[in-house]
mmCIF file of C-alpha atoms in Angstrom:
data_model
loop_
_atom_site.group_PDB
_atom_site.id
_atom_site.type_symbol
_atom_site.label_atom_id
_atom_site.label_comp_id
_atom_site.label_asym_id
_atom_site.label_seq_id
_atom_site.Cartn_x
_atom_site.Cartn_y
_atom_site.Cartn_z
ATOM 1 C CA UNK A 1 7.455 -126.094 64.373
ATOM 2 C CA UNK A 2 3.807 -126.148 64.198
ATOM 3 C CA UNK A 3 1.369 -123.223 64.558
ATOM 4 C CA UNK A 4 -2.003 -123.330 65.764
ATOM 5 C CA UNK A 5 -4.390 -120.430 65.202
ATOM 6 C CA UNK A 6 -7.925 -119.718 66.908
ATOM 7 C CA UNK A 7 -9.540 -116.842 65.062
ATOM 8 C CA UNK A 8 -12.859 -116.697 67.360
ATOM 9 C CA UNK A 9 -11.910 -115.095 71.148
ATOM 10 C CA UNK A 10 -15.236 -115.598 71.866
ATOM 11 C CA UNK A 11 -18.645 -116.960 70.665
ATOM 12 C CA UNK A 12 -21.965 -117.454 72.574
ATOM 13 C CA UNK A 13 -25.067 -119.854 72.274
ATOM 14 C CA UNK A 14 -28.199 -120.701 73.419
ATOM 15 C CA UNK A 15 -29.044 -123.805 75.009
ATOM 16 C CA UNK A 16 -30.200 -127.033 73.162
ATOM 17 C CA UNK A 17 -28.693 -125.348 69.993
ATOM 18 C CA UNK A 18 -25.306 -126.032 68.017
ATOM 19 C CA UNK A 19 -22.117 -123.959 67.471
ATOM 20 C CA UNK A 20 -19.101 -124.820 65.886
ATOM 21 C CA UNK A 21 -15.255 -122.970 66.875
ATOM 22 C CA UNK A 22 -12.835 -122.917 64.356
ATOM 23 C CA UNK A 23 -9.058 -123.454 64.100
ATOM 24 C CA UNK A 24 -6.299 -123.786 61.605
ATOM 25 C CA UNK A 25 -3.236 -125.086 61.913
ATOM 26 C CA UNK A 26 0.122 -125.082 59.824
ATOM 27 C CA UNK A 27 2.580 -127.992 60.278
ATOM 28 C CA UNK A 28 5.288 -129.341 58.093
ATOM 29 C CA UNK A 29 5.479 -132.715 60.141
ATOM 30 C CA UNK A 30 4.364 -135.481 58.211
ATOM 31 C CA UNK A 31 1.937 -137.220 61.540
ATOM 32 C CA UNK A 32 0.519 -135.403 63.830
ATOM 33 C CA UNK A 33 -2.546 -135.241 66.595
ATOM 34 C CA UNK A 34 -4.929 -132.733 66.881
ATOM 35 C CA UNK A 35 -6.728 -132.077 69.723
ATOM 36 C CA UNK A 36 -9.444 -129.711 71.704
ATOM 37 C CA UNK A 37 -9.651 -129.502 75.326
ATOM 38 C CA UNK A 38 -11.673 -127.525 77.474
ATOM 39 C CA UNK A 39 -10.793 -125.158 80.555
ATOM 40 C CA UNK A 40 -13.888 -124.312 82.852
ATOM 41 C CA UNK A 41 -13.286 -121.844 85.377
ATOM 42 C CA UNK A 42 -12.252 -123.917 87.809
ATOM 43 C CA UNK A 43 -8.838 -123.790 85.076
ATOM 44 C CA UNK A 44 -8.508 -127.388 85.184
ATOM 45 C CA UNK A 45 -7.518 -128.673 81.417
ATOM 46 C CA UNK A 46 -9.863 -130.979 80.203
ATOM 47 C CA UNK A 47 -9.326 -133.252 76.865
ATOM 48 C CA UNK A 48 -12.489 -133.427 74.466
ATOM 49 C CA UNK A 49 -11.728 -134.816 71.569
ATOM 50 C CA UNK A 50 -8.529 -135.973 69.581
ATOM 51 C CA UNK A 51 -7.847 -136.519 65.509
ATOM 52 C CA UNK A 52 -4.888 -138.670 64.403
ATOM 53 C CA UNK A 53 -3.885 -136.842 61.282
ATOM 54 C CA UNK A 54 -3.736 -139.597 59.332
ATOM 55 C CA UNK A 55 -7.462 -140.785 59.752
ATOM 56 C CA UNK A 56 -9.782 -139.763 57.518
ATOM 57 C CA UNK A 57 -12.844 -140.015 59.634
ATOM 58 C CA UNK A 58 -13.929 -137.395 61.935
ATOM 59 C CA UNK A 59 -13.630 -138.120 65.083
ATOM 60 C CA UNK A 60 -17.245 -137.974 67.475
ATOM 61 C CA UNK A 61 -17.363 -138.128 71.008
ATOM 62 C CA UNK A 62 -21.218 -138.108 72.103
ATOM 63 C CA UNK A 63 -21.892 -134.042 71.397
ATOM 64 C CA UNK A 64 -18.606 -133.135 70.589
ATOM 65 C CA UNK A 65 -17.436 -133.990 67.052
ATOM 66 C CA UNK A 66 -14.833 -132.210 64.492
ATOM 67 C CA UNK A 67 -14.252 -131.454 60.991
ATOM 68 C CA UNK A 68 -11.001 -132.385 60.127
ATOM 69 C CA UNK A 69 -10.016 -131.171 56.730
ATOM 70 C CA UNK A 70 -6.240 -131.931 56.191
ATOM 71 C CA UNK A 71 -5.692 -130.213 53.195
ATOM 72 C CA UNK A 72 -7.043 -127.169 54.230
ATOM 73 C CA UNK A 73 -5.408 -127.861 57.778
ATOM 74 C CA UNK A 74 -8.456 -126.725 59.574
ATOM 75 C CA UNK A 75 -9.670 -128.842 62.768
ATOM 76 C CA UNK A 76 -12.990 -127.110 63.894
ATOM 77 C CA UNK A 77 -15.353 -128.353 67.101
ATOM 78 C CA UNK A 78 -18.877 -129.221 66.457
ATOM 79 C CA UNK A 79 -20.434 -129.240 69.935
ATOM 80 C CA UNK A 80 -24.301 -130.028 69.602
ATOM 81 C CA UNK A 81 -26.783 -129.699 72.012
ATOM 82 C CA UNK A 82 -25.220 -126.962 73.792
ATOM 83 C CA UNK A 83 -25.145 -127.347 77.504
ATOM 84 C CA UNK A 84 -25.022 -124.608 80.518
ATOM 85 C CA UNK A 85 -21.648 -126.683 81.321
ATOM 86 C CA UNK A 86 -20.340 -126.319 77.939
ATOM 87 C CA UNK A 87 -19.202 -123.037 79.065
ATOM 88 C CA UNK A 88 -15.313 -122.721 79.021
ATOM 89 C CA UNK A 89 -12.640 -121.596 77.485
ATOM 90 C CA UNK A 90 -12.108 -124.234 74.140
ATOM 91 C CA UNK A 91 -8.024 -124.635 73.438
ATOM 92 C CA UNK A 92 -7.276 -126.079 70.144
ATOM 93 C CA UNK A 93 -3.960 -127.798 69.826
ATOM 94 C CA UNK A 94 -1.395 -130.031 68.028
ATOM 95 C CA UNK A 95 1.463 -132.552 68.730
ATOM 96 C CA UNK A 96 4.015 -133.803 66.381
ATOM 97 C CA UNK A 97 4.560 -137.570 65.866
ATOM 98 C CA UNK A 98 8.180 -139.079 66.235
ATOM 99 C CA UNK A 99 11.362 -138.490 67.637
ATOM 100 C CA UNK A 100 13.490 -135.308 67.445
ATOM 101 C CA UNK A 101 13.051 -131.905 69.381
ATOM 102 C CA UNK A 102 9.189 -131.546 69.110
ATOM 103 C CA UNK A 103 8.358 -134.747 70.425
ATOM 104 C CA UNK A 104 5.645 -134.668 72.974
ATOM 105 C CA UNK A 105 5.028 -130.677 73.045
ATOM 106 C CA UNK A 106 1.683 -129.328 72.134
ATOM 107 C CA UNK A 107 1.140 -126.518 70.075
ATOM 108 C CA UNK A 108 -1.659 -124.384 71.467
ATOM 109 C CA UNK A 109 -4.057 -122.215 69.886
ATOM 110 C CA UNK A 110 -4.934 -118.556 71.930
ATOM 111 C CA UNK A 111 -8.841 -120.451 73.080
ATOM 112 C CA UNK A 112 -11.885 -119.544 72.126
ATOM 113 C CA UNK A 113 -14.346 -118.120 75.062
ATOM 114 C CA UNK A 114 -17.843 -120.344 74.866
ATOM 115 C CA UNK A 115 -20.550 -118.763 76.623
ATOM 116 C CA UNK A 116 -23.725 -121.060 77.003
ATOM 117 C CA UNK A 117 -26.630 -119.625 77.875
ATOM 118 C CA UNK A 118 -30.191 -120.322 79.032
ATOM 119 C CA UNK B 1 -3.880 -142.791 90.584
ATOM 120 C CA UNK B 2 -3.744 -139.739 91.367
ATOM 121 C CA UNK B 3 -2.927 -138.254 88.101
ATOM 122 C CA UNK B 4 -0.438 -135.460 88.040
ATOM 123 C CA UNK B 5 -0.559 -133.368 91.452
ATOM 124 C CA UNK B 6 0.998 -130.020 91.355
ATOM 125 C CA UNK B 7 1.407 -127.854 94.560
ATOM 126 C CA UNK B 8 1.173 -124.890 95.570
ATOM 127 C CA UNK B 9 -2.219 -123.995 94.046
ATOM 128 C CA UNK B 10 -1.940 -120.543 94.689
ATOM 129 C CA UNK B 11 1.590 -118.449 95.781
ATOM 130 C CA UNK B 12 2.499 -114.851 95.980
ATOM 131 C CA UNK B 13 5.849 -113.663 95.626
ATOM 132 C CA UNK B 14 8.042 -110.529 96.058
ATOM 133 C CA UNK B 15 9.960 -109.143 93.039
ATOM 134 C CA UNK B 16 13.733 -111.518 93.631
ATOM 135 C CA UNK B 17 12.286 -114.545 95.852
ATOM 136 C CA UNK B 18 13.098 -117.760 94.234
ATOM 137 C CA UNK B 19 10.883 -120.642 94.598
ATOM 138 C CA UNK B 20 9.703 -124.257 93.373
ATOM 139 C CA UNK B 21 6.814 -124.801 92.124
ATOM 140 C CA UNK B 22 6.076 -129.199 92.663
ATOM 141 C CA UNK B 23 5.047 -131.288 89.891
ATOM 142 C CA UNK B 24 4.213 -135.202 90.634
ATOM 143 C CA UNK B 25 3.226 -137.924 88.128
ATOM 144 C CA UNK B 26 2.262 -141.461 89.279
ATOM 145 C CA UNK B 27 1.690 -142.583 85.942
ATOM 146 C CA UNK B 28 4.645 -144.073 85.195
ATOM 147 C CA UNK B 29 4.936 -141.382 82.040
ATOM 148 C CA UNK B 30 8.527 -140.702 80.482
ATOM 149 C CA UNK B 31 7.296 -136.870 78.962
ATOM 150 C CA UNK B 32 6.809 -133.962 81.230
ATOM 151 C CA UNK B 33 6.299 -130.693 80.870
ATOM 152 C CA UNK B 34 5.529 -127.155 82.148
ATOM 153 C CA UNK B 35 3.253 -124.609 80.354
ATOM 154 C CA UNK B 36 2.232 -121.103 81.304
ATOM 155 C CA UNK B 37 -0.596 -119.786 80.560
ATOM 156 C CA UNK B 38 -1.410 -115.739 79.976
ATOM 157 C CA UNK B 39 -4.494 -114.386 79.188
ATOM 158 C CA UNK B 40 -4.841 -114.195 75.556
ATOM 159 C CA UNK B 41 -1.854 -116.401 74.808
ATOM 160 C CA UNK B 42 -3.400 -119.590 75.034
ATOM 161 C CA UNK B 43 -0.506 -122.069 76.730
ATOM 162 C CA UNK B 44 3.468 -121.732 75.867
ATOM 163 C CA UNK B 45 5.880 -124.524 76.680
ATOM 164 C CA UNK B 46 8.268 -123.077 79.232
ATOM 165 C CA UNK B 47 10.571 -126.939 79.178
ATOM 166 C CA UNK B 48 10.435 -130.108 78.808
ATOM 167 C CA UNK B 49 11.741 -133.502 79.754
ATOM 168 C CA UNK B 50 11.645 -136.867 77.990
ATOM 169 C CA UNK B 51 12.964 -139.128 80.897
ATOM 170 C CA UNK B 52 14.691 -138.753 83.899
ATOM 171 C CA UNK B 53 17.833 -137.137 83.490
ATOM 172 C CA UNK B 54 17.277 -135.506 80.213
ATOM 173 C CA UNK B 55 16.083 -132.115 80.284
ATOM 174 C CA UNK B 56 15.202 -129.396 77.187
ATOM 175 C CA UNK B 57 14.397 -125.727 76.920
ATOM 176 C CA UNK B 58 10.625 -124.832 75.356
ATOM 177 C CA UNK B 59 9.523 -121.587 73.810
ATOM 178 C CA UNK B 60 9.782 -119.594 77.065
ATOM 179 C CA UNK B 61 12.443 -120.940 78.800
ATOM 180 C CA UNK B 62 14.327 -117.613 80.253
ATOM 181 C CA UNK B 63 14.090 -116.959 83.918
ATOM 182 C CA UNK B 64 13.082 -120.797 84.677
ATOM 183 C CA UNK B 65 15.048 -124.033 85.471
ATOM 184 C CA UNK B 66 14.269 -127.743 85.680
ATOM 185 C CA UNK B 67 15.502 -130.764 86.391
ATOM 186 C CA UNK B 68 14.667 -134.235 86.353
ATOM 187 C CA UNK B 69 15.990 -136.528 89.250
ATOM 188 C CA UNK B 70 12.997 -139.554 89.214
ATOM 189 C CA UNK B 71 10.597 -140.217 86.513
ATOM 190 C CA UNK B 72 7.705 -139.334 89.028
ATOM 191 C CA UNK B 73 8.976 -135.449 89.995
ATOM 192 C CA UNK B 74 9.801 -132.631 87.667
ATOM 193 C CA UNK B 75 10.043 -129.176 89.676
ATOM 194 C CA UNK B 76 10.137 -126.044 87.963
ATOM 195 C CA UNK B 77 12.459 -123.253 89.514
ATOM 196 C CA UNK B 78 12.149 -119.417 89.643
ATOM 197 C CA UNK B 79 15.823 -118.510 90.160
ATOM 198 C CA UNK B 80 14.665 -114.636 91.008
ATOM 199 C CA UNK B 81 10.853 -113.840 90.112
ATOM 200 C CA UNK B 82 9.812 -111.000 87.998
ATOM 201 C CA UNK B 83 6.581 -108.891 87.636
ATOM 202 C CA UNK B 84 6.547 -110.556 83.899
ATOM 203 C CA UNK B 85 6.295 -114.333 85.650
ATOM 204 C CA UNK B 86 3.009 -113.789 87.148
ATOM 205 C CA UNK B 87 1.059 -116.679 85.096
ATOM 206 C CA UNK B 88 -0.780 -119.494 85.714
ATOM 207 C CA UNK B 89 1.874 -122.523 85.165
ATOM 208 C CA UNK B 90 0.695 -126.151 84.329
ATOM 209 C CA UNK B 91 2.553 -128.915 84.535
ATOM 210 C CA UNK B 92 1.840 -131.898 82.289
ATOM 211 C CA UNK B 93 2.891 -136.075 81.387
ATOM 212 C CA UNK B 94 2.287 -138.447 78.699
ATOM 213 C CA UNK B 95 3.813 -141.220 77.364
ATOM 214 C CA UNK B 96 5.916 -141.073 74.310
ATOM 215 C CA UNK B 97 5.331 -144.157 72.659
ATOM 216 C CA UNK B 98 2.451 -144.060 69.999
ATOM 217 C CA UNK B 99 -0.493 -144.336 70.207
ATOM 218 C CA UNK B 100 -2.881 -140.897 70.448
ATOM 219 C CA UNK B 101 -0.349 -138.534 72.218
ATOM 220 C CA UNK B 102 -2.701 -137.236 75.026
ATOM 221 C CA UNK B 103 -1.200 -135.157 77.974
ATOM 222 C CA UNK B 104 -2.442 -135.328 81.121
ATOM 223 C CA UNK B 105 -2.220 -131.708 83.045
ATOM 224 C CA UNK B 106 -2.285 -131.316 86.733
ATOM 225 C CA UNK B 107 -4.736 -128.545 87.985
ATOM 226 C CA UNK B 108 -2.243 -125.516 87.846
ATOM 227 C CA UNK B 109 -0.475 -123.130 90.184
ATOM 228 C CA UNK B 110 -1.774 -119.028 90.100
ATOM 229 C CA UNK B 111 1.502 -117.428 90.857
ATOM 230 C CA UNK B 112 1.346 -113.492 90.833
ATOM 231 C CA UNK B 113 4.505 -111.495 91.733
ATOM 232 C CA UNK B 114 4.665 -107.761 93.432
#
């Protein structure tokens, strides 16, 4: 089984600035994913970025970027730039590579609340 | 493609009603799945399926069935609703070859019970 822990309900920033959420995560699969997606209020689940736990390199996605630190099985969001639409609820979350009983599920953090603001 | 569709969007039960709440993929995936989500709980797999026919329970499986007829539909079942069911439930697909393991979710269902 995998855990995934979020330790930030909520966190707030201004516009045009950076903020980074944090998560940890404790596994004893040998491959995994990570991943962040975003729910806005309209509740719709939206993928943001994804790490395959056996790459090295952070993964970037135009703002968004992690820190992936496998040893310390932390997986944090670097969003830059902060936008008014950034504003959602940020779910961190993992999935198991392979075959047997946790194939396919994700693991999901408790979300951190991101409040953007002008 | 339209994704994965889930309906109703919104439903309000009585306490003992049973219903179905729809889940559609046209994706071709083999993995589905249905998630709840309560405030301050972040999303918990409810079950699971990895191909038609083939059908397995998730962390909070009591009080819910499924089954899996067609690789495109996977309906989720309140036998007799309860107070605690009142969630928002998502249902969600992805392949399970490899490759980077993302899961497409369909927009939700609000379901409150009286």
């Amino acid at each position: 089984a995998q855990t995934v822990t979020q330790s930030q309900p909520e966190m707030s920033v201004q516009e045009a600035e950076t903020v980074t959420l944090s998560c940890t995560y404790d596994t004893s699969e040998n491959n995994y994913y990570l991943f962040w997606y975003k729910q806005p209020p309209s509740r719709q689940m939206i993928l943001v970025i994804r790490q395959e736990a056996y790459k090295q390199q952070n993964a970037t996605e135009n703002r968004f970027s992690v820190n992936f630190q496998k040893a310390a099985k932390s997986f944090s969001l670097k969003i830059s730039d902060s936008q008014l639409g950034d504003t959602a609820m940020y779910f961190c979350a993992s999935r198991p590579v392979g075959r047997g009983s946790t194939l396919g599920r994700l693991y999901f953090g408790r979300g951190t609340q991101l409040t953007v603001w002008p | 493609n339209a994704g994965v569709t889930q309906t109703p969007k919104f439903q309000v039960l009585k306490t003992g009603q049973s219903m179905t709440l729809q889940c559609a993929q046209d994706m071709n995936h083999e993995y589905m799945s249905w998630y709840r989500q309560d405030p301050g709980m972040g999303l918990r797999l409810i079950h699971y399926s990895v191909g038609a026919g083939i059908t397995d329970q998730g962390e909070v499986p009591n009080g819910y069935n499924v089954s899996r007829s067609t690789t495109e539909d996977f309906p989720l079942r309140l036998l007799s609703a309860a107070p605690s069911q009142t969630s928002v439930y998502f249902c969600a697909s992805s392949t399970t070859t490899a490759g980077l393991g993302e899961q497409y979710f369909g927009p939700g269902t609000r379901l409150t019970v009286t």
